[in-house]
Amino acid sequence: MRHLVLALLGALLLPFAASAQMRIDVSGVGATQYPIAIARFATDGRVPQDVSEVVRGDLQRSGAFRIIEQAAAMSDTAQIDFVDMRRRGADAVLTGSVARLADGRYDIRYRLSDAVRQTTLGGESLVVAEADLRYGAHRIADWVYEKLTGEKGIFSTRIAFVSKQGSRYKLSIADWDGENVVTPLNSPEPIISPSWSRDGSRLAYVSFESKKPVVYVHTLATGQRKAVANFKGSNSAPAWSPDGRTLAVALTIDGLSQIYLIPSDGSAPPKRLTTSTSIDTEPVFTPDGSALYFTSDRGGSPQIYRMPVSGGDASRVTFSATYNVSPRISPDGRSLAYVSRRDGKFLVVVRDLASGAERVLSEGGREESPSFAPNGRWIMYATQAGGRDSLVAASVDGRVRQRLTSNAGDIREPTWGPFSN
């Protein structure tokens, strides 16, 4: 059994304060669901977080699993009655234990078994601080998900978003399911366009605190922030290069909004990339960093274009509607998500770049800011319903949806963080 020690996650998020609570509503299920029994993890009665319940919630909300109820606690070393598990429909069984160590941390041990072959599929142990028990549970759900589906789980990833309550704007970070909300920036002025660096250590965003849009880079571990694009006119729409050294931004320094490249530490003047006589904005790098997608109205209406990061001609990508904006490329570079206006509704569309096939993913009609999960299986976007702004995470096949709402007011501008290490 491999032994892991998790770093104190809270140390990466200083000096934030706990913030509003989120509510999650789930609808739909996957095309196929893997039946799994998740036992309550055995404890010594001194564990403040029900770890197995968090694992169960993660796997169930993914839509890929059907949870077989197992009321009795079973440790990772317990003998499993596979005949009974099969009779109840389980193909796999997760058992575990959580024990408090002398130094105040917690030792989580878990084991996954194949109920069909009556063999173990493996297990691990984690040692975590009390504040990281929930994060540890997400890591277990990731492990189980990958073991049974062959794909990486996203349960320990985090999302960033902007909320507005009264006259205050907050840039917040939360678990993928909206829990553990922390707020690195609280401002009386608008905050827009948050963007994660590839390693998850920094956020770029636009703040209006100096009464104009300025691009900042915020280092999460230290709380230090720096204005990296504060030029004449508007500074907006930051997007990270894969190596984290460069930001693509939209600037009006020379007149109309154009795409520029700047060092992510703001150490050198901007390099102009587009030279159109129209409005170019919303750049995003391809996963290999060789090209950019962006929005431009150079063809008479807002559409999405692609051009080499070294400069040159831009080629139009979208044609199926008169308004297509906010491009986001999938982690494997094969799909493009964007907002398309169709029949008067602003909907999230996913386009297969090889075939050109499109899937309309949303249904509300007032959607914004799509963002891919790091495994490419989910897309989060902002929507408005009942006069409230909320977030929706939808599986790319459209079968499963999670709606995140907050008791702290409207939430929007979501961006999905990278895999955790």
Coordinates of C-alpha atoms in Angstrom, one line a residue:
M1 CA 0.0 0.0 0.0
R2 CA 1.6 3.2 -1.2
H3 CA 1.8 5.9 1.5
L4 CA 1.2 9.5 0.7
V5 CA 1.5 12.6 2.8
L6 CA -0.5 15.6 1.7
A7 CA 0.9 19.1 2.1
L8 CA -1.2 21.4 4.1
L9 CA -3.6 22.8 1.4
G10 CA -4.5 25.8 3.5
A11 CA -1.0 27.0 3.3
L12 CA -1.4 27.5 -0.4
L13 CA -4.4 29.8 0.1
L14 CA -3.2 32.3 2.7
P15 CA -4.3 34.7 3.9
F16 CA -7.9 34.0 2.8
A17 CA -10.8 34.0 5.1
A18 CA -13.7 31.5 5.0
S19 CA -16.6 32.9 2.9
A20 CA -20.1 32.1 1.8
Q21 CA -21.7 28.7 1.6
M22 CA -22.6 27.2 -1.7
R23 CA -25.5 24.9 -2.6
I24 CA -25.3 22.2 -5.3
D25 CA -28.2 20.7 -7.2
V26 CA -27.6 17.7 -9.5
S27 CA -29.7 16.4 -12.3
G28 CA -29.2 13.6 -14.8
V29 CA -27.1 10.5 -14.9
G30 CA -24.4 9.1 -17.2
A31 CA -25.1 6.8 -20.1
T32 CA -23.7 3.9 -18.1
Q33 CA -23.2 3.8 -14.3
Y34 CA -20.7 1.6 -12.5
P35 CA -22.3 0.0 -9.4
I36 CA -20.0 0.5 -6.3
A37 CA -20.6 0.0 -2.6
I38 CA -18.9 2.6 -0.4
A39 CA -18.8 1.5 3.2
R40 CA -18.5 4.0 6.1
F41 CA -14.9 4.3 6.9
A42 CA -14.1 2.8 10.4
T43 CA -13.0 5.5 12.8
D44 CA -12.0 5.9 16.5
G45 CA -14.8 8.4 17.0
R46 CA -12.5 11.5 17.0
V47 CA -12.8 12.4 13.2
P48 CA -14.7 15.7 12.5
Q49 CA -15.3 14.9 8.8
D50 CA -17.1 11.9 7.4
V51 CA -14.5 11.1 4.7
S52 CA -16.5 8.3 3.1
E53 CA -19.5 10.5 2.7
V54 CA -17.5 13.0 0.7
V55 CA -16.2 10.2 -1.5
R56 CA -19.7 8.9 -2.0
G57 CA -21.0 12.4 -2.9
D58 CA -18.2 13.0 -5.5
L59 CA -18.7 9.7 -7.3
Q60 CA -22.5 10.0 -7.3
R61 CA -22.5 13.6 -8.6
S62 CA -20.2 12.6 -11.4
G63 CA -23.1 10.6 -12.9
A64 CA -20.7 7.7 -13.7
F65 CA -21.5 5.6 -10.6
R66 CA -24.5 4.0 -9.0
I67 CA -24.0 3.9 -5.2
I68 CA -25.0 0.6 -3.5
E69 CA -25.9 1.4 0.1
Q70 CA -23.6 -0.2 2.7
A71 CA -24.7 1.0 6.1
A72 CA -22.1 -0.9 8.2
A73 CA -18.6 0.6 8.7
M74 CA -15.9 -1.5 7.1
S75 CA -12.2 -0.9 7.5
D76 CA -9.6 -1.3 4.8
T77 CA -8.6 -4.7 6.4
A78 CA -12.2 -6.0 6.8
Q79 CA -13.2 -9.3 5.2
I80 CA -15.7 -8.6 2.5
D81 CA -18.7 -10.9 1.8
F82 CA -18.4 -10.7 -2.0
V83 CA -21.3 -13.0 -2.5
D84 CA -23.6 -10.7 -0.6
M85 CA -22.1 -7.6 -2.4
R86 CA -22.8 -9.3 -5.8
R87 CA -26.3 -10.2 -4.7
R88 CA -26.9 -6.5 -3.9
G89 CA -25.5 -5.5 -7.3
A90 CA -22.1 -4.1 -6.5
D91 CA -19.2 -4.6 -8.9
A92 CA -16.7 -2.9 -6.6
V93 CA -16.4 -2.2 -2.9
L94 CA -14.6 0.7 -1.2
T95 CA -13.7 0.3 2.5
G96 CA -11.4 2.3 4.7
S97 CA -10.5 3.7 8.1
V98 CA -9.5 7.1 9.6
A99 CA -7.4 7.4 12.7
R100 CA -6.1 10.4 14.6
L101 CA -2.3 10.4 15.0
A102 CA -0.4 11.6 18.1
D103 CA 0.6 14.8 16.3
G104 CA -3.0 15.7 15.6
R105 CA -3.0 14.7 11.9
Y106 CA -5.2 11.9 10.5
D107 CA -4.2 8.7 8.8
I108 CA -6.7 7.7 6.1
R109 CA -6.4 4.2 4.7
Y110 CA -8.6 2.8 2.0
R111 CA -8.9 -0.3 -0.2
L112 CA -10.9 -0.9 -3.4
S113 CA -12.0 -4.5 -4.2
D114 CA -13.4 -6.1 -7.3
A115 CA -16.6 -7.9 -6.2
V116 CA -16.8 -9.9 -9.4
R117 CA -13.3 -11.4 -9.3
Q118 CA -13.2 -11.2 -5.5
T119 CA -9.8 -9.6 -5.6
T120 CA -8.3 -6.3 -4.4
L121 CA -7.7 -3.5 -6.9
G122 CA -5.3 -1.8 -4.5
G123 CA -5.4 1.0 -1.9
E124 CA -3.3 3.8 -0.4
S125 CA -3.0 5.8 2.7
L126 CA -3.0 9.5 3.2
V127 CA -1.8 11.5 6.2
V128 CA -3.6 14.9 6.4
A129 CA -4.1 17.8 8.7
E130 CA -7.6 18.2 10.1
A131 CA -8.3 21.1 7.7
D132 CA -7.5 18.8 4.8
L133 CA -9.7 15.9 5.6
R134 CA -12.2 16.9 2.9
Y135 CA -9.4 17.4 0.4
G136 CA -8.1 13.9 1.3
A137 CA -11.6 12.5 0.6
H138 CA -11.5 14.2 -2.9
R139 CA -8.2 12.6 -3.6
I140 CA -9.6 9.2 -2.7
A141 CA -12.5 9.8 -5.1
D142 CA -10.0 10.8 -7.8
W143 CA -8.1 7.5 -7.2
V144 CA -11.3 5.4 -7.4
Y145 CA -12.5 7.2 -10.5
E146 CA -9.3 6.7 -12.4
K147 CA -9.0 3.1 -11.2
L148 CA -12.5 2.2 -12.5
T149 CA -12.8 4.4 -15.6
G150 CA -9.2 4.8 -16.7
E151 CA -9.5 8.6 -16.7
K152 CA -8.3 11.2 -14.2
G153 CA -10.8 12.4 -11.7
I154 CA -11.4 16.1 -11.1
F155 CA -12.8 15.9 -7.5
S156 CA -9.7 17.5 -5.9
T157 CA -9.6 20.4 -8.4
R158 CA -10.8 23.8 -7.6
I159 CA -12.7 26.6 -9.3
A160 CA -12.4 30.3 -9.2
F161 CA -15.3 32.7 -9.7
V162 CA -16.5 36.2 -9.0
S163 CA -19.5 37.0 -6.7
K164 CA -21.3 40.2 -5.9
Q165 CA -23.1 40.9 -2.7
G166 CA -24.4 44.4 -2.2
S167 CA -21.7 46.8 -3.4
R168 CA -18.8 44.4 -2.9
Y169 CA -17.1 42.1 -5.4
K170 CA -15.3 39.0 -4.4
L171 CA -12.8 36.8 -6.2
S172 CA -13.3 33.4 -4.6
I173 CA -11.9 29.8 -4.9
A174 CA -13.9 26.7 -4.0
D175 CA -13.8 22.9 -4.3
W176 CA -15.3 21.6 -7.5
D177 CA -18.6 21.0 -5.7
G178 CA -18.7 24.6 -4.3
E179 CA -17.5 23.7 -0.7
N180 CA -14.5 25.3 1.1
V181 CA -15.0 28.7 -0.3
V182 CA -12.1 31.1 0.3
T183 CA -11.8 34.7 -0.9
P184 CA -8.4 36.0 -2.0
L185 CA -9.7 39.4 -3.1
N186 CA -12.6 41.5 -1.8
S187 CA -13.1 44.8 -3.6
P188 CA -15.7 47.7 -3.9
E189 CA -14.9 47.7 -7.7
P190 CA -15.7 45.1 -10.3
I191 CA -13.5 42.0 -10.8
I192 CA -13.7 40.1 -14.1
S193 CA -12.0 37.5 -16.3
P194 CA -10.1 35.3 -13.7
S195 CA -7.7 32.9 -15.3
W196 CA -5.6 30.1 -13.7
S197 CA -2.0 29.5 -14.5
R198 CA -1.3 25.9 -15.6
D199 CA 0.3 25.0 -12.3
G200 CA -2.5 26.4 -10.2
S201 CA -0.2 28.7 -8.2
R202 CA -1.4 32.0 -9.7
L203 CA -4.6 33.7 -10.9
A204 CA -4.7 36.5 -13.5
Y205 CA -7.7 38.8 -13.5
V206 CA -9.0 42.3 -14.3
S207 CA -9.7 44.7 -11.5
F208 CA -11.3 48.1 -11.8
E209 CA -9.9 49.3 -8.4
S210 CA -8.0 52.1 -10.1
K211 CA -11.2 53.2 -11.9
K212 CA -10.1 51.5 -15.1
P213 CA -9.5 47.9 -16.2
V214 CA -6.1 46.7 -15.2
V215 CA -4.7 43.1 -15.4
Y216 CA -3.3 41.7 -12.1
V217 CA -1.4 38.5 -11.4
H218 CA -2.1 37.1 -7.9
T219 CA 0.2 34.5 -6.3
L220 CA -2.0 32.4 -4.1
A221 CA 0.5 31.1 -1.6
T222 CA 1.7 34.5 -0.6
G223 CA -1.3 36.7 -1.4
Q224 CA 1.0 39.0 -3.3
R225 CA -0.4 40.7 -6.4
K226 CA 1.0 42.8 -9.2
A227 CA -0.4 44.9 -11.9
V228 CA 1.2 43.5 -15.1
A229 CA -0.9 45.3 -17.7
N230 CA -1.8 48.9 -16.8
F231 CA -1.4 50.7 -20.1
K232 CA -3.3 53.5 -21.6
G233 CA -6.9 52.6 -22.3
S234 CA -8.4 49.2 -21.5
N235 CA -6.4 46.2 -20.3
S236 CA -8.5 43.0 -20.3
A237 CA -9.1 39.3 -21.0
P238 CA -5.8 37.7 -19.6
A239 CA -5.0 34.2 -20.7
W240 CA -2.0 32.1 -19.6
S241 CA 0.5 30.4 -21.9
P242 CA 1.0 26.7 -21.0
D243 CA 4.5 27.5 -19.5
G244 CA 3.1 30.3 -17.3
R245 CA 5.7 32.8 -18.7
T246 CA 3.4 34.8 -21.0
L247 CA -0.1 36.3 -20.9
A248 CA -2.2 37.0 -23.9
V249 CA -4.3 40.1 -23.2
A250 CA -6.6 42.5 -25.1
L251 CA -5.3 46.1 -25.0
T252 CA -6.6 49.4 -26.5
I253 CA -3.2 51.0 -26.2
D254 CA -3.1 51.7 -29.9
G255 CA -6.8 52.4 -30.5
L256 CA -9.2 49.5 -31.0
S257 CA -8.9 46.4 -28.9
Q258 CA -6.1 44.1 -30.2
I259 CA -4.4 41.0 -28.9
Y260 CA -1.0 41.4 -27.3
L261 CA 1.5 39.2 -25.5
I262 CA 3.2 40.3 -22.3
P263 CA 5.5 38.6 -19.8
S264 CA 3.4 37.3 -16.9
D265 CA 5.6 39.3 -14.5
G266 CA 5.0 42.5 -16.5
S267 CA 8.8 42.9 -17.0
A268 CA 8.7 43.9 -20.7
P269 CA 6.6 46.0 -23.0
P270 CA 3.6 44.3 -24.8
K271 CA 4.1 42.7 -28.2
R272 CA 1.2 43.3 -30.6
L273 CA -0.1 40.1 -32.2
T274 CA -3.2 41.1 -34.2
T275 CA -3.3 44.1 -36.5
S276 CA -6.9 44.2 -37.7
T277 CA -9.1 47.3 -38.1
S278 CA -11.8 45.6 -35.9
I279 CA -12.2 44.6 -32.3
D280 CA -10.1 41.5 -31.3
T281 CA -10.4 40.2 -27.8
E282 CA -10.8 37.1 -25.5
P283 CA -7.6 35.3 -26.5
V284 CA -6.9 31.7 -25.3
F285 CA -3.8 29.6 -25.9
T286 CA -4.0 26.2 -27.5
P287 CA -2.7 23.4 -25.0
D288 CA 0.6 23.2 -26.8
G289 CA 1.0 27.0 -26.9
S290 CA 1.5 27.2 -30.6
A291 CA -1.6 29.2 -31.5
L292 CA -4.3 31.4 -30.1
Y293 CA -8.1 31.4 -30.4
F294 CA -9.8 34.7 -30.0
T295 CA -13.0 36.7 -30.8
S296 CA -13.1 39.3 -33.5
D297 CA -15.7 41.1 -35.5
R298 CA -13.5 41.6 -38.5
G299 CA -15.9 39.6 -40.6
G300 CA -18.9 41.8 -39.7
S301 CA -20.1 40.0 -36.7
P302 CA -18.4 38.5 -33.6
Q303 CA -16.8 35.2 -34.5
I304 CA -13.9 33.0 -33.3
Y305 CA -10.6 32.9 -35.1
R306 CA -7.3 31.1 -34.8
M307 CA -3.8 32.4 -35.5
P308 CA -0.2 31.2 -34.8
V309 CA 1.3 32.6 -31.6
S310 CA 4.2 33.8 -33.7
G311 CA 1.8 36.0 -35.7
G312 CA 0.5 35.7 -39.2
D313 CA -2.9 35.2 -40.8
A314 CA -5.9 34.4 -38.7
S315 CA -8.4 31.8 -39.9
R316 CA -12.1 31.8 -39.0
V317 CA -13.3 28.9 -37.0
T318 CA -17.0 29.4 -36.4
F319 CA -19.7 29.9 -39.1
S320 CA -22.9 28.3 -37.8
A321 CA -24.4 31.4 -36.2
T322 CA -24.0 35.2 -36.5
Y323 CA -22.6 35.6 -33.0
N324 CA -20.0 33.2 -31.5
V325 CA -17.8 34.5 -28.6
S326 CA -15.8 33.4 -25.5
P327 CA -13.7 30.5 -26.9
R328 CA -12.2 27.9 -24.6
I329 CA -10.1 25.0 -25.9
S330 CA -10.3 21.5 -24.3
P331 CA -7.2 20.2 -22.6
D332 CA -6.6 17.7 -25.4
G333 CA -7.0 20.5 -28.0
R334 CA -9.8 18.6 -29.9
S335 CA -12.9 20.5 -28.8
L336 CA -13.8 24.2 -28.6
A337 CA -16.5 25.5 -26.3
Y338 CA -18.0 29.0 -26.8
V339 CA -21.1 31.0 -26.4
S340 CA -23.4 31.2 -29.5
R341 CA -26.5 33.2 -30.0
R342 CA -29.2 31.1 -31.5
D343 CA -32.9 32.0 -31.7
G344 CA -32.2 34.9 -29.4
K345 CA -30.6 32.7 -26.7
F346 CA -27.0 32.8 -25.6
L347 CA -26.0 29.1 -25.4
V348 CA -22.9 27.1 -24.7
V349 CA -21.8 25.1 -27.7
V350 CA -19.1 22.5 -28.0
R351 CA -17.5 22.0 -31.4
D352 CA -15.4 19.0 -32.4
L353 CA -12.6 20.7 -34.3
A354 CA -11.8 17.7 -36.5
S355 CA -15.3 17.0 -37.8
G356 CA -16.9 20.4 -37.2
A357 CA -19.8 18.7 -35.4
E358 CA -21.5 20.9 -32.7
R359 CA -23.4 20.1 -29.6
V360 CA -25.5 22.7 -27.8
L361 CA -24.7 22.0 -24.2
S362 CA -26.8 24.5 -22.2
E363 CA -30.5 25.3 -22.2
G364 CA -31.0 28.5 -20.1
G365 CA -30.3 31.0 -22.9
R366 CA -28.3 33.6 -20.8
E367 CA -25.0 31.7 -20.6
E368 CA -21.5 33.2 -20.3
S369 CA -17.8 32.2 -19.6
P370 CA -17.5 28.5 -20.4
S371 CA -14.5 26.7 -18.9
F372 CA -13.3 23.1 -19.3
A373 CA -12.5 20.8 -16.4
P374 CA -8.8 19.6 -16.6
N375 CA -9.9 16.1 -17.8
G376 CA -12.1 17.7 -20.5
R377 CA -15.2 15.8 -19.3
W378 CA -17.0 18.8 -17.8
I379 CA -17.7 22.4 -18.7
M380 CA -18.6 25.0 -16.2
Y381 CA -20.4 28.2 -17.2
A382 CA -22.3 31.1 -15.8
T383 CA -26.0 31.4 -16.3
Q384 CA -29.0 33.5 -15.1
A385 CA -32.3 32.1 -14.0
G386 CA -35.0 33.6 -11.8
G387 CA -33.1 36.9 -11.6
R388 CA -30.0 35.2 -10.0
D389 CA -26.6 34.5 -11.5
S390 CA -25.4 31.0 -10.8
L391 CA -22.9 28.5 -12.1
V392 CA -23.6 25.2 -14.0
A393 CA -21.1 22.3 -14.4
A394 CA -22.3 20.1 -17.3
S395 CA -20.8 16.9 -18.6
V396 CA -19.7 17.3 -22.2
D397 CA -22.3 14.8 -23.3
G398 CA -25.0 17.0 -21.7
R399 CA -26.4 14.1 -19.5
V400 CA -25.4 15.4 -16.0
R401 CA -25.7 19.0 -14.7
Q402 CA -24.7 20.5 -11.4
R403 CA -26.0 24.0 -10.5
L404 CA -24.0 25.9 -7.9
T405 CA -25.8 28.8 -6.1
S406 CA -24.5 30.9 -3.2
N407 CA -26.2 32.5 -0.2
A408 CA -23.8 35.4 -0.8
G409 CA -25.4 36.7 -3.9
D410 CA -24.8 36.4 -7.6
I411 CA -21.9 34.3 -8.8
R412 CA -20.3 34.4 -12.3
E413 CA -17.1 34.3 -14.3
P414 CA -16.1 30.7 -13.5
T415 CA -12.8 29.2 -14.4
W416 CA -11.8 25.7 -13.7
G417 CA -8.4 25.1 -12.1
P418 CA -5.8 22.5 -13.1
F419 CA -5.3 19.1 -11.6
S420 CA -3.8 19.2 -8.1
N421 CA -0.4 17.6 -7.6

